[in-house]
Each structure stands twice: as structure tokens, then as C-alpha cells.
Amino acid sequence: MTNKSMTKKELTLEIIERLKKEYPDAGCTLDYNEAWKLLVSVRLAAQCTDARVNVVVEDLYAKYPDVNALADAQTDEIEKIVKPCGLGHSKARDISACMKILRDQYDGKVPDQFDALLKLPGVGRKSANLIMGDVFGKPAIVTDTHCIRLVNRMGLVDGIKDPKKVEMALWKLVPPEEGSDFCHRLVYHGREVCTARTKPACDKCCLEGICGKCGV
């Protein structure tokens, strides 16, 4: 069966299965052991690599080890630590405000409702979906840059670049229980094979023959 003879739903399911075999243990590449830490890391990861975030948060958590400590911290002190992640002022401001809300409204816990997450400072749909999927094990579609680039190349969406529109399109194609892991696998595949800044390594791609880029 080739790309052209498959429906988008069939293509999606085949891509999911192939990526499962290629990246069986794919997961979030941000390091965290508590939900609030993922919330912090996701905010820091905007326009910054996960690898750098993982290094920077070690110093942040050494000084502010829990929600209350970070909520009480001065914003400029947070900024000094997170500055290497870029956009230090706005990220520090959002992290401070977010931790205060967790402390004052949620007893220090991260809410497990999508709409509640969206109301937190600095949390958009991508971040909220990541937390819903990774922390709470609920259906999630995380439309980061890898996801958007790859699903367009693969032919699952047609020239859609807006993250929310891509997310809505994928909800119709991806089984709910597969969404979170599927998006993590797209990140791995986007970094290792279907790259953005260099020519994609189609000759070693597990999706050869069905990817829309193959033109078959």
C-alpha cells in the first residue's frame, strides 16, 4: 500500500505503528519528577533547547526546591538563574506568577483540567497538552515545531502551520490514547531523521514509501 492509496486515517495509523517500532521508549525530553517542575521547564523551553533547560533548572531547584519557595522568590532572582534560556524577564515573570497561583489557588498542585492549565501565566495549548498527556495520562496532542513540520511533510495535514489548526486536524486522525506518545516520537524523528535545517535522511527513514515527501 502506498501513500496515495491510503486515506489520511489509514496513513496516520500506519505512521504511528512504524514510529512505535522505531522509537519504542520515546518520552518527554524535559527532565522532571514533579508536575510543577514540568510546568516550569515547558515555559523555559520556549525558543530554547530542552538540553539547556535541563541544565538551568538544576540551579533553579537547588535554590527554590518547591512551589512555595519559588512563589516567594523575587522575580529578578529567578531571572538571574533562567537568563541562559533566553527571554529571561518574561519567563521569570510568568514562572513567578504561575507558582503564586498554584500556591494560593491549588494547594501547590498542578490542575488536571485543560482549561484551568490554559489560565496559568505563560501556558498555551502546547504546554497544557504536554502536561495533560505526560503528567495526567490524558489524551493530548502537542503541536510543537517538529510535529507541525513532520505532519505536513507526511501528508497528514495540507499546508497548515497554525498550531491550533494542526492540533484540531490531528484529533480527527490520531486515536486519543496514542496522541501524547505519537507527538514525542515525532520529536525524536524530527531531530534524528526528518530534520529541519539539513536535508531529511529519507534513505534511512522508517516511513519510506508512505511519507508524503516520498511522492509515491
PDB file of C-alpha atoms in Angstrom:
ATOM      1  CA  MET A   1       0.000   0.000   0.000  1.00  0.00           C
ATOM      2  CA  THR A   2       1.320   3.442  -0.907  1.00  0.00           C
ATOM      3  CA  ASN A   3       0.636   6.921   0.380  1.00  0.00           C
ATOM      4  CA  LYS A   4      -1.709   7.748  -2.498  1.00  0.00           C
ATOM      5  CA  SER A   5      -3.871   4.651  -1.992  1.00  0.00           C
ATOM      6  CA  MET A   6      -4.379   5.278   1.733  1.00  0.00           C
ATOM      7  CA  THR A   7      -6.874   7.508   3.467  1.00  0.00           C
ATOM      8  CA  LYS A   8      -5.394  10.012   5.902  1.00  0.00           C
ATOM      9  CA  LYS A   9      -6.715   7.915   8.768  1.00  0.00           C
ATOM     10  CA  GLU A  10      -5.048   4.768   7.392  1.00  0.00           C
ATOM     11  CA  LEU A  11      -1.843   6.691   6.781  1.00  0.00           C
ATOM     12  CA  THR A  12      -1.880   8.042  10.330  1.00  0.00           C
ATOM     13  CA  LEU A  13      -2.310   4.606  11.874  1.00  0.00           C
ATOM     14  CA  GLU A  14       0.489   3.158   9.735  1.00  0.00           C
ATOM     15  CA  ILE A  15       2.836   6.021  10.661  1.00  0.00           C
ATOM     16  CA  ILE A  16       2.018   5.541  14.347  1.00  0.00           C
ATOM     17  CA  GLU A  17       2.853   1.841  14.174  1.00  0.00           C
ATOM     18  CA  ARG A  18       6.134   2.387  12.322  1.00  0.00           C
ATOM     19  CA  LEU A  19       7.250   5.101  14.721  1.00  0.00           C
ATOM     20  CA  LYS A  20       6.378   2.838  17.663  1.00  0.00           C
ATOM     21  CA  LYS A  21       8.788   0.216  16.364  1.00  0.00           C
ATOM     22  CA  GLU A  22      11.491   2.791  15.637  1.00  0.00           C
ATOM     23  CA  TYR A  23      11.199   4.690  18.943  1.00  0.00           C
ATOM     24  CA  PRO A  24       9.575   2.305  21.454  1.00  0.00           C
ATOM     25  CA  ASP A  25      10.681   4.253  24.527  1.00  0.00           C
ATOM     26  CA  ALA A  26      10.173   7.805  23.323  1.00  0.00           C
ATOM     27  CA  GLY A  27       9.097  10.226  26.029  1.00  0.00           C
ATOM     28  CA  CYS A  28       9.377  13.837  27.111  1.00  0.00           C
ATOM     29  CA  THR A  29      12.943  15.121  26.785  1.00  0.00           C
ATOM     30  CA  LEU A  30      12.498  17.646  29.595  1.00  0.00           C
ATOM     31  CA  ASP A  31      13.699  16.302  32.946  1.00  0.00           C
ATOM     32  CA  TYR A  32      11.201  16.465  35.806  1.00  0.00           C
ATOM     33  CA  ASN A  33       9.998  14.402  38.754  1.00  0.00           C
ATOM     34  CA  GLU A  34       7.087  16.584  39.850  1.00  0.00           C
ATOM     35  CA  ALA A  35       4.285  18.167  37.840  1.00  0.00           C
ATOM     36  CA  TRP A  36       5.164  21.753  38.773  1.00  0.00           C
ATOM     37  CA  LYS A  37       8.704  21.241  37.527  1.00  0.00           C
ATOM     38  CA  LEU A  38       7.424  20.266  34.089  1.00  0.00           C
ATOM     39  CA  LEU A  39       5.311  23.414  34.131  1.00  0.00           C
ATOM     40  CA  VAL A  40       8.447  25.476  34.792  1.00  0.00           C
ATOM     41  CA  SER A  41      10.538  23.644  32.210  1.00  0.00           C
ATOM     42  CA  VAL A  42       7.922  23.985  29.498  1.00  0.00           C
ATOM     43  CA  ARG A  43       7.890  27.756  29.962  1.00  0.00           C
ATOM     44  CA  LEU A  44      11.697  27.893  29.836  1.00  0.00           C
ATOM     45  CA  ALA A  45      11.784  25.713  26.705  1.00  0.00           C
ATOM     46  CA  ALA A  46      10.218  28.403  24.509  1.00  0.00           C
ATOM     47  CA  GLN A  47      12.896  29.279  21.921  1.00  0.00           C
ATOM     48  CA  CYS A  48      15.420  27.222  23.884  1.00  0.00           C
ATOM     49  CA  THR A  49      16.641  23.635  23.669  1.00  0.00           C
ATOM     50  CA  ASP A  50      15.397  21.060  26.142  1.00  0.00           C
ATOM     51  CA  ALA A  51      19.016  20.134  26.866  1.00  0.00           C
ATOM     52  CA  ARG A  52      19.831  23.656  28.038  1.00  0.00           C
ATOM     53  CA  VAL A  53      16.632  23.854  30.099  1.00  0.00           C
ATOM     54  CA  ASN A  54      17.543  20.612  31.859  1.00  0.00           C
ATOM     55  CA  VAL A  55      20.857  22.138  32.939  1.00  0.00           C
ATOM     56  CA  VAL A  56      19.446  25.509  34.011  1.00  0.00           C
ATOM     57  CA  VAL A  57      16.650  24.097  36.178  1.00  0.00           C
ATOM     58  CA  GLU A  58      19.154  22.205  38.311  1.00  0.00           C
ATOM     59  CA  ASP A  59      20.355  25.539  39.724  1.00  0.00           C
ATOM     60  CA  LEU A  60      16.794  26.868  39.957  1.00  0.00           C
ATOM     61  CA  TYR A  61      15.547  23.905  42.006  1.00  0.00           C
ATOM     62  CA  ALA A  62      18.658  23.840  44.175  1.00  0.00           C
ATOM     63  CA  LYS A  63      17.773  27.349  45.343  1.00  0.00           C
ATOM     64  CA  TYR A  64      13.966  27.005  45.197  1.00  0.00           C
ATOM     65  CA  PRO A  65      13.097  23.337  45.842  1.00  0.00           C
ATOM     66  CA  ASP A  66       9.298  23.541  45.918  1.00  0.00           C
ATOM     67  CA  VAL A  67       6.299  25.558  44.757  1.00  0.00           C
ATOM     68  CA  ASN A  68       6.191  27.716  47.873  1.00  0.00           C
ATOM     69  CA  ALA A  69       9.867  28.632  47.671  1.00  0.00           C
ATOM     70  CA  LEU A  70       9.594  29.593  44.016  1.00  0.00           C
ATOM     71  CA  ALA A  71       6.371  31.515  44.643  1.00  0.00           C
ATOM     72  CA  ASP A  72       8.125  33.531  47.372  1.00  0.00           C
ATOM     73  CA  ALA A  73      11.214  34.200  45.257  1.00  0.00           C
ATOM     74  CA  GLN A  74      11.919  37.652  43.838  1.00  0.00           C
ATOM     75  CA  THR A  75      11.329  37.743  40.084  1.00  0.00           C
ATOM     76  CA  ASP A  76      14.744  39.279  39.430  1.00  0.00           C
ATOM     77  CA  GLU A  77      16.405  36.448  41.356  1.00  0.00           C
ATOM     78  CA  ILE A  78      14.584  33.884  39.200  1.00  0.00           C
ATOM     79  CA  GLU A  79      15.608  35.836  36.111  1.00  0.00           C
ATOM     80  CA  LYS A  80      19.297  35.674  37.037  1.00  0.00           C
ATOM     81  CA  ILE A  81      19.130  31.885  37.013  1.00  0.00           C
ATOM     82  CA  VAL A  82      16.945  31.336  33.932  1.00  0.00           C
ATOM     83  CA  LYS A  83      18.593  34.001  31.765  1.00  0.00           C
ATOM     84  CA  PRO A  84      20.626  31.422  29.752  1.00  0.00           C
ATOM     85  CA  CYS A  85      17.315  30.108  28.375  1.00  0.00           C
ATOM     86  CA  GLY A  86      16.604  33.455  26.716  1.00  0.00           C
ATOM     87  CA  LEU A  87      13.665  35.807  27.266  1.00  0.00           C
ATOM     88  CA  GLY A  88      14.652  35.744  30.922  1.00  0.00           C
ATOM     89  CA  HIS A  89      12.477  38.622  32.112  1.00  0.00           C
ATOM     90  CA  SER A  90       9.188  37.386  30.670  1.00  0.00           C
ATOM     91  CA  LYS A  91       9.890  33.758  31.606  1.00  0.00           C
ATOM     92  CA  ALA A  92      10.789  34.681  35.180  1.00  0.00           C
ATOM     93  CA  ARG A  93       7.666  36.828  35.457  1.00  0.00           C
ATOM     94  CA  ASP A  94       5.413  34.013  34.209  1.00  0.00           C
ATOM     95  CA  ILE A  95       7.050  31.381  36.417  1.00  0.00           C
ATOM     96  CA  SER A  96       6.678  33.594  39.476  1.00  0.00           C
ATOM     97  CA  ALA A  97       3.017  34.377  38.757  1.00  0.00           C
ATOM     98  CA  CYS A  98       2.264  30.740  37.941  1.00  0.00           C
ATOM     99  CA  MET A  99       3.775  29.429  41.175  1.00  0.00           C
ATOM    100  CA  LYS A 100       1.818  32.003  43.194  1.00  0.00           C
ATOM    101  CA  ILE A 101      -1.423  30.770  41.627  1.00  0.00           C
ATOM    102  CA  LEU A 102      -0.532  27.138  42.352  1.00  0.00           C
ATOM    103  CA  ARG A 103       0.216  28.064  45.957  1.00  0.00           C
ATOM    104  CA  ASP A 104      -2.811  30.262  46.525  1.00  0.00           C
ATOM    105  CA  GLN A 105      -5.498  28.515  44.476  1.00  0.00           C
ATOM    106  CA  TYR A 106      -4.477  24.887  44.049  1.00  0.00           C
ATOM    107  CA  ASP A 107      -2.753  23.977  47.326  1.00  0.00           C
ATOM    108  CA  GLY A 108       0.563  23.793  45.490  1.00  0.00           C
ATOM    109  CA  LYS A 109      -0.727  21.244  42.974  1.00  0.00           C
ATOM    110  CA  VAL A 110      -0.915  21.499  39.182  1.00  0.00           C
ATOM    111  CA  PRO A 111      -4.552  21.425  37.993  1.00  0.00           C
ATOM    112  CA  ASP A 112      -5.531  18.432  35.886  1.00  0.00           C
ATOM    113  CA  GLN A 113      -8.091  20.274  33.749  1.00  0.00           C
ATOM    114  CA  PHE A 114      -7.068  21.627  30.345  1.00  0.00           C
ATOM    115  CA  ASP A 115      -8.967  24.905  30.677  1.00  0.00           C
ATOM    116  CA  ALA A 116      -7.502  25.524  34.134  1.00  0.00           C
ATOM    117  CA  LEU A 117      -3.996  24.999  32.780  1.00  0.00           C
ATOM    118  CA  LEU A 118      -4.630  27.485  29.963  1.00  0.00           C
ATOM    119  CA  LYS A 119      -5.438  30.168  32.529  1.00  0.00           C
ATOM    120  CA  LEU A 120      -1.991  29.875  34.114  1.00  0.00           C
ATOM    121  CA  PRO A 121       0.519  32.594  33.088  1.00  0.00           C
ATOM    122  CA  GLY A 122       2.693  31.540  30.164  1.00  0.00           C
ATOM    123  CA  VAL A 123       0.778  28.322  29.482  1.00  0.00           C
ATOM    124  CA  GLY A 124      -0.569  27.850  25.959  1.00  0.00           C
ATOM    125  CA  ARG A 125      -2.223  24.890  24.261  1.00  0.00           C
ATOM    126  CA  LYS A 126       1.069  23.133  23.540  1.00  0.00           C
ATOM    127  CA  SER A 127       2.200  23.300  27.163  1.00  0.00           C
ATOM    128  CA  ALA A 128      -1.227  22.362  28.508  1.00  0.00           C
ATOM    129  CA  ASN A 129      -1.400  19.327  26.230  1.00  0.00           C
ATOM    130  CA  LEU A 130       2.083  18.218  27.243  1.00  0.00           C
ATOM    131  CA  ILE A 131       1.137  18.327  30.922  1.00  0.00           C
ATOM    132  CA  MET A 132      -2.215  16.622  30.337  1.00  0.00           C
ATOM    133  CA  GLY A 133      -0.520  13.771  28.493  1.00  0.00           C
ATOM    134  CA  ASP A 134       2.714  13.315  30.439  1.00  0.00           C
ATOM    135  CA  VAL A 135       1.604  14.121  33.967  1.00  0.00           C
ATOM    136  CA  PHE A 136      -2.015  13.012  33.985  1.00  0.00           C
ATOM    137  CA  GLY A 137      -2.040  10.375  31.241  1.00  0.00           C
ATOM    138  CA  LYS A 138      -4.942  12.006  29.432  1.00  0.00           C
ATOM    139  CA  PRO A 139      -5.412  12.359  25.656  1.00  0.00           C
ATOM    140  CA  ALA A 140      -3.100  15.045  24.299  1.00  0.00           C
ATOM    141  CA  ILE A 141      -1.751  16.416  21.022  1.00  0.00           C
ATOM    142  CA  VAL A 142       1.395  18.524  21.416  1.00  0.00           C
ATOM    143  CA  THR A 143       1.892  20.588  18.269  1.00  0.00           C
ATOM    144  CA  ASP A 144       5.473  21.776  18.612  1.00  0.00           C
ATOM    145  CA  THR A 145       7.650  22.743  15.648  1.00  0.00           C
ATOM    146  CA  HIS A 146       8.680  19.133  14.942  1.00  0.00           C
ATOM    147  CA  CYS A 147       5.078  17.955  14.936  1.00  0.00           C
ATOM    148  CA  ILE A 148       3.906  20.734  12.628  1.00  0.00           C
ATOM    149  CA  ARG A 149       6.785  20.251  10.189  1.00  0.00           C
ATOM    150  CA  LEU A 150       6.535  16.473  10.047  1.00  0.00           C
ATOM    151  CA  VAL A 151       2.774  16.018   9.746  1.00  0.00           C
ATOM    152  CA  ASN A 152       2.832  18.461   6.831  1.00  0.00           C
ATOM    153  CA  ARG A 153       5.670  16.571   5.154  1.00  0.00           C
ATOM    154  CA  MET A 154       3.986  13.238   5.779  1.00  0.00           C
ATOM    155  CA  GLY A 155       0.723  14.396   4.260  1.00  0.00           C
ATOM    156  CA  LEU A 156      -1.424  14.167   7.390  1.00  0.00           C
ATOM    157  CA  VAL A 157      -2.261  17.870   7.064  1.00  0.00           C
ATOM    158  CA  ASP A 158      -2.044  20.020   3.973  1.00  0.00           C
ATOM    159  CA  GLY A 159      -0.029  23.201   4.346  1.00  0.00           C
ATOM    160  CA  ILE A 160      -1.360  24.012   7.820  1.00  0.00           C
ATOM    161  CA  LYS A 161       1.150  25.820  10.016  1.00  0.00           C
ATOM    162  CA  ASP A 162      -1.089  27.253  12.744  1.00  0.00           C
ATOM    163  CA  PRO A 163      -0.522  25.085  15.866  1.00  0.00           C
ATOM    164  CA  LYS A 164      -4.169  25.022  16.970  1.00  0.00           C
ATOM    165  CA  LYS A 165      -5.407  24.143  13.472  1.00  0.00           C
ATOM    166  CA  VAL A 166      -2.850  21.339  13.241  1.00  0.00           C
ATOM    167  CA  GLU A 167      -3.932  20.092  16.657  1.00  0.00           C
ATOM    168  CA  MET A 168      -7.609  20.082  15.650  1.00  0.00           C
ATOM    169  CA  ALA A 169      -6.802  18.216  12.424  1.00  0.00           C
ATOM    170  CA  LEU A 170      -4.783  15.570  14.274  1.00  0.00           C
ATOM    171  CA  TRP A 171      -7.537  14.986  16.855  1.00  0.00           C
ATOM    172  CA  LYS A 172      -9.610  13.642  13.941  1.00  0.00           C
ATOM    173  CA  LEU A 173      -6.860  11.259  12.830  1.00  0.00           C
ATOM    174  CA  VAL A 174      -4.902  10.091  15.880  1.00  0.00           C
ATOM    175  CA  PRO A 175      -6.508   7.683  18.385  1.00  0.00           C
ATOM    176  CA  PRO A 176      -6.780   9.572  21.716  1.00  0.00           C
ATOM    177  CA  GLU A 177      -4.660   7.067  23.609  1.00  0.00           C
ATOM    178  CA  GLU A 178      -1.842   7.409  21.053  1.00  0.00           C
ATOM    179  CA  GLY A 179      -1.625  11.205  20.840  1.00  0.00           C
ATOM    180  CA  SER A 180       0.922  12.001  23.538  1.00  0.00           C
ATOM    181  CA  ASP A 181       3.405   9.261  22.607  1.00  0.00           C
ATOM    182  CA  PHE A 182       2.937   9.941  18.893  1.00  0.00           C
ATOM    183  CA  CYS A 183       3.979  13.573  19.389  1.00  0.00           C
ATOM    184  CA  HIS A 184       7.016  12.553  21.459  1.00  0.00           C
ATOM    185  CA  ARG A 185       8.070  10.179  18.692  1.00  0.00           C
ATOM    186  CA  LEU A 186       7.732  12.957  16.133  1.00  0.00           C
ATOM    187  CA  VAL A 187      10.223  14.986  18.188  1.00  0.00           C
ATOM    188  CA  TYR A 188      12.737  12.119  18.152  1.00  0.00           C
ATOM    189  CA  HIS A 189      12.178  11.535  14.435  1.00  0.00           C
ATOM    190  CA  GLY A 190      12.416  15.249  13.673  1.00  0.00           C
ATOM    191  CA  ARG A 191      15.747  15.552  15.462  1.00  0.00           C
ATOM    192  CA  GLU A 192      17.343  12.369  14.174  1.00  0.00           C
ATOM    193  CA  VAL A 193      15.978  11.797  10.660  1.00  0.00           C
ATOM    194  CA  CYS A 194      13.417  14.275   9.308  1.00  0.00           C
ATOM    195  CA  THR A 195      15.455  17.324  10.213  1.00  0.00           C
ATOM    196  CA  ALA A 196      14.636  20.976   9.639  1.00  0.00           C
ATOM    197  CA  ARG A 197      17.975  22.619   8.903  1.00  0.00           C
ATOM    198  CA  THR A 198      19.562  19.897   6.822  1.00  0.00           C
ATOM    199  CA  LYS A 199      18.223  17.616   4.101  1.00  0.00           C
ATOM    200  CA  PRO A 200      15.969  14.933   5.624  1.00  0.00           C
ATOM    201  CA  ALA A 201      17.626  11.499   5.734  1.00  0.00           C
ATOM    202  CA  CYS A 202      14.889   9.823   3.698  1.00  0.00           C
ATOM    203  CA  ASP A 203      17.153   6.889   2.850  1.00  0.00           C
ATOM    204  CA  LYS A 204      17.149   5.743   6.485  1.00  0.00           C
ATOM    205  CA  CYS A 205      13.592   6.753   7.366  1.00  0.00           C
ATOM    206  CA  CYS A 206      11.216   4.149   8.766  1.00  0.00           C
ATOM    207  CA  LEU A 207       8.395   5.880   6.879  1.00  0.00           C
ATOM    208  CA  GLU A 208       9.958   5.453   3.451  1.00  0.00           C
ATOM    209  CA  GLY A 209       7.279   4.546   0.925  1.00  0.00           C
ATOM    210  CA  ILE A 210       4.344   6.030   2.789  1.00  0.00           C
ATOM    211  CA  CYS A 211       5.518   9.530   3.687  1.00  0.00           C
ATOM    212  CA  GLY A 212       4.023  12.257   1.523  1.00  0.00           C
ATOM    213  CA  LYS A 213       7.526  13.595   0.887  1.00  0.00           C
ATOM    214  CA  CYS A 214       8.382  10.365  -0.908  1.00  0.00           C
ATOM    215  CA  GLY A 215       5.929  11.228  -3.677  1.00  0.00           C
ATOM    216  CA  VAL A 216       4.784   7.620  -4.106  1.00  0.00           C
TER     217      VAL A 216
END
